[in-house]
Amino acid sequence: MMMGPGRILAAVNLPTLKTDLGITAAQEPQWATYEKAFTALIDTQADMQASTQDLAMTKAERMDMRSAHWDATVDLRTDLQKARDGLVGVLSPAQITILNQKAPALPLTNGPAR
């Protein structure tokens, strides 16, 4: 079963991931960029999720809002992918394996079901 981007993000614990990866001082700048992009996306998605909980909205309105939210996070997902690519560029093969297992790359396409 595939997990959506929100569930992938929610399953990642950044402090634990950093420890598991064994980020070195030389890798810290790329890690900080990745962490910032990751946090921006997950915080934005949480805010958006909360906004769709308005019980006064119809199902169609919630679906429209969900689609708009997906579109609004395109730049954030792209930023996260760029930050992840930068991090991967300074990781060892063993670290890359851990990253791929514990924080897989997010899909940048295939929006929400309509």
Coordinates of C-alpha atoms in Angstrom, one line a residue:
M1 CA 0.0 0.0 0.0
M2 CA 1.4 3.4 -1.0
M3 CA 1.4 6.3 1.5
G4 CA 0.5 9.8 0.4
P5 CA 2.9 12.7 0.9
G6 CA 1.3 13.8 4.2
R7 CA 1.7 10.3 5.7
I8 CA 5.2 10.0 4.5
L9 CA 6.1 13.3 6.1
A10 CA 4.3 12.5 9.3
A11 CA 6.1 9.2 9.7
V12 CA 9.5 10.9 9.7
N13 CA 11.1 12.0 13.0
L14 CA 13.8 14.5 12.0
P15 CA 15.9 14.3 15.1
T16 CA 15.9 10.5 15.0
L17 CA 16.7 10.6 11.3
K18 CA 19.6 12.9 11.8
T19 CA 21.0 10.6 14.5
D20 CA 20.4 7.5 12.4
L21 CA 22.2 9.1 9.4
G22 CA 25.1 10.2 11.6
I23 CA 25.2 13.6 10.1
T24 CA 28.7 15.0 10.3
A25 CA 29.8 18.6 10.7
A26 CA 30.6 18.7 7.0
Q27 CA 27.1 17.6 6.2
E28 CA 25.4 19.9 8.6
P29 CA 24.7 22.8 6.0
Q30 CA 22.9 20.4 3.7
W31 CA 21.0 18.8 6.6
A32 CA 19.9 22.2 7.8
T33 CA 18.5 23.1 4.4
Y34 CA 16.7 19.8 4.2
E35 CA 15.3 20.1 7.7
K36 CA 14.0 23.7 7.0
A37 CA 12.3 22.6 3.7
F38 CA 10.9 19.5 5.4
T39 CA 9.5 21.5 8.3
A40 CA 8.0 24.2 6.0
L41 CA 6.1 21.6 4.0
I42 CA 4.8 19.6 7.0
D43 CA 3.7 22.7 8.8
T44 CA 1.9 24.0 5.8
Q45 CA 0.2 20.7 5.2
A46 CA -0.9 20.6 8.9
D47 CA -2.3 24.1 8.6
M48 CA -4.2 23.1 5.4
Q49 CA -5.5 19.9 6.9
A50 CA -6.9 21.9 9.8
S51 CA -8.6 24.3 7.4
T52 CA -10.5 21.5 5.7
Q53 CA -12.1 20.4 9.0
D54 CA -14.8 23.1 8.7
L55 CA -18.0 21.1 9.1
A56 CA -20.0 23.8 7.4
M57 CA -18.3 23.0 4.1
T58 CA -19.9 20.7 1.6
K59 CA -18.0 17.6 0.4
A60 CA -17.5 19.4 -3.0
E61 CA -16.1 22.5 -1.3
R62 CA -13.7 20.3 0.8
M63 CA -12.5 18.5 -2.4
D64 CA -12.0 21.8 -4.2
M65 CA -10.0 23.1 -1.2
R66 CA -7.9 19.9 -1.1
S67 CA -7.1 20.3 -4.7
A68 CA -6.1 23.9 -4.2
H69 CA -4.0 22.9 -1.2
W70 CA -2.1 20.3 -3.3
D71 CA -1.4 23.0 -6.0
A72 CA -0.3 25.4 -3.3
T73 CA 2.3 23.0 -2.0
V74 CA 4.0 22.3 -5.4
D75 CA 6.7 24.9 -4.7
L76 CA 7.3 23.5 -1.2
R77 CA 7.5 19.9 -2.4
T78 CA 10.0 21.1 -5.1
D79 CA 12.0 22.9 -2.5
L80 CA 12.1 19.8 -0.4
Q81 CA 13.2 17.7 -3.3
K82 CA 16.0 20.1 -4.1
A83 CA 17.1 20.1 -0.5
R84 CA 17.0 16.3 -0.4
D85 CA 19.1 16.1 -3.6
G86 CA 21.6 18.4 -2.0
L87 CA 21.7 16.3 1.1
V88 CA 22.1 13.1 -0.9
G89 CA 25.0 14.7 -2.7
V90 CA 27.0 14.8 0.5
L91 CA 25.9 11.4 2.1
S92 CA 27.7 8.1 1.9
P93 CA 26.0 5.2 0.2
A94 CA 25.1 3.7 3.6
Q95 CA 23.5 7.0 4.6
I96 CA 21.6 7.3 1.4
T97 CA 20.2 3.8 2.0
I98 CA 19.0 4.9 5.5
L99 CA 17.5 8.1 4.1
N100 CA 15.6 6.2 1.4
Q101 CA 14.2 3.8 3.9
K102 CA 13.3 6.3 6.6
A103 CA 12.4 9.4 4.5
P104 CA 11.6 8.4 1.0
A105 CA 11.4 11.1 -1.7
L106 CA 7.9 12.6 -2.2
P107 CA 6.1 12.4 -5.4
L108 CA 6.0 15.8 -7.2
T109 CA 3.0 14.9 -9.3
N110 CA -0.2 12.9 -9.1
G111 CA -2.3 15.3 -7.1
P112 CA -5.2 14.4 -4.8
A113 CA -8.0 12.1 -5.9
R114 CA -10.8 14.1 -7.5

